[in-house]
């Protein structure tokens, strides 16, 4: 075997050393050549090929500097996006992984002298979010991909739609309380006075009459005395009932209704006159979502289709994912709001039972706009329909 053959230990050791990282001071970026020692680097700098590369660099140094800077930035940001995503990470961790590639662009050949300068520049240009701590510089990648932004908006929209009924009711009650407090501020303060009877002079008197000569002659236990006692008791009962009714009327007049009671009465009147609603809303063919864990964890937050309605308040639901049929009460499910342009069924109000098309959503007021597709008012657009009054129709 020759002394400097391919399989000699020295040749194998040299190839192993060439695969790994070498010292940065013995690397030539223009020639992209890594030398293993100082003597080899000195010989390379005196070579004709290196001198030609230096002449090219001297003609247009900004061109090569910008090229190397751009390559370094692309490689660094690609590693940050693919490896760490939007997590907060130390800058040295990313840099150490970046330089593991033997053919990477060295920072000494870019416009940035140190890693700190490069991190500060990234923060100023808006590539990442930078924060400095006692442990060093930390960066967080800012993902501006249009698909990612659209996906985030869609998730936020779904979260708003999937809010529980309790949260929506709490917000509604809070708004009503604020509205009531504003109305009470505008009113004058209530003055409390002493409870007085309107007709103090009118006293209830009973004229039982004096004993007549005929009655004096009657003995106890006779029929005349019994009749007299019955008349007295009847008169006393009538007087007591008159007093209690009069007192109740005065108490009702004196008691002032609270703002919340007035709002409730107004809402009830409005529902009875303008939009009469019923306390049951289940209908065959609509899509509902289970909102209770009593039926089992596997059905919680799952959707299904109403196949049959029983005694107005209960129905049979066929689950979409598992295909099983369960019996539910209307308190255990809620309506499902589809995307714009989909078919829905009106479950309550004057348009109850009509099919419609969903036109738009108002997530702040928890209502929608629909166009009726059936019924006597077909083609009419109805605004301000509450979420619980419509539900998606099964396809």
PDB file of C-alpha atoms in Angstrom, residues 14 38 59 72 90 105 127 157 160 165 175 211 225 250 288 297 311 320 330 341 361-362 371 383 386:
ATOM      1  CA  UNK A  14      -7.811  14.291   7.158  1.00  0.00           C
ATOM      2  CA  UNK A  38      -2.096  28.545   9.583  1.00  0.00           C
ATOM      3  CA  UNK A  59     -13.783  46.304  -8.165  1.00  0.00           C
ATOM      4  CA  UNK A  72     -26.744  35.095   5.833  1.00  0.00           C
ATOM      5  CA  UNK A  90     -32.085  32.921  22.872  1.00  0.00           C
ATOM      6  CA  UNK A 105     -22.105  32.222   5.247  1.00  0.00           C
ATOM      7  CA  UNK A 127     -38.327  40.767  11.354  1.00  0.00           C
ATOM      8  CA  UNK A 157     -64.104  34.346  14.589  1.00  0.00           C
ATOM      9  CA  UNK A 160     -66.483  34.371  19.265  1.00  0.00           C
ATOM     10  CA  UNK A 165     -74.867  30.992  26.373  1.00  0.00           C
ATOM     11  CA  UNK A 175     -75.447  46.001  29.486  1.00  0.00           C
ATOM     12  CA  UNK A 211    -132.149  45.617  71.523  1.00  0.00           C
ATOM     13  CA  UNK A 225    -130.496  35.355  68.648  1.00  0.00           C
ATOM     14  CA  UNK A 250    -102.313  51.641  48.810  1.00  0.00           C
ATOM     15  CA  UNK A 288     -77.429  21.498  17.243  1.00  0.00           C
ATOM     16  CA  UNK A 297     -67.554  13.503  27.729  1.00  0.00           C
ATOM     17  CA  UNK A 311     -93.265  16.444  23.591  1.00  0.00           C
ATOM     18  CA  UNK A 320     -72.345  13.659  13.234  1.00  0.00           C
ATOM     19  CA  UNK A 330     -83.481  21.453  24.664  1.00  0.00           C
ATOM     20  CA  UNK A 341     -74.773  32.111   2.490  1.00  0.00           C
ATOM     21  CA  UNK A 361     -73.256  38.199  11.306  1.00  0.00           C
ATOM     22  CA  UNK A 362     -72.981  40.820  14.056  1.00  0.00           C
ATOM     23  CA  UNK A 371     -83.417  36.544   3.839  1.00  0.00           C
ATOM     24  CA  UNK A 383     -82.250  42.121  10.577  1.00  0.00           C
ATOM     25  CA  UNK A 386     -80.869  36.527  17.724  1.00  0.00           C
TER      26      UNK A 386
END
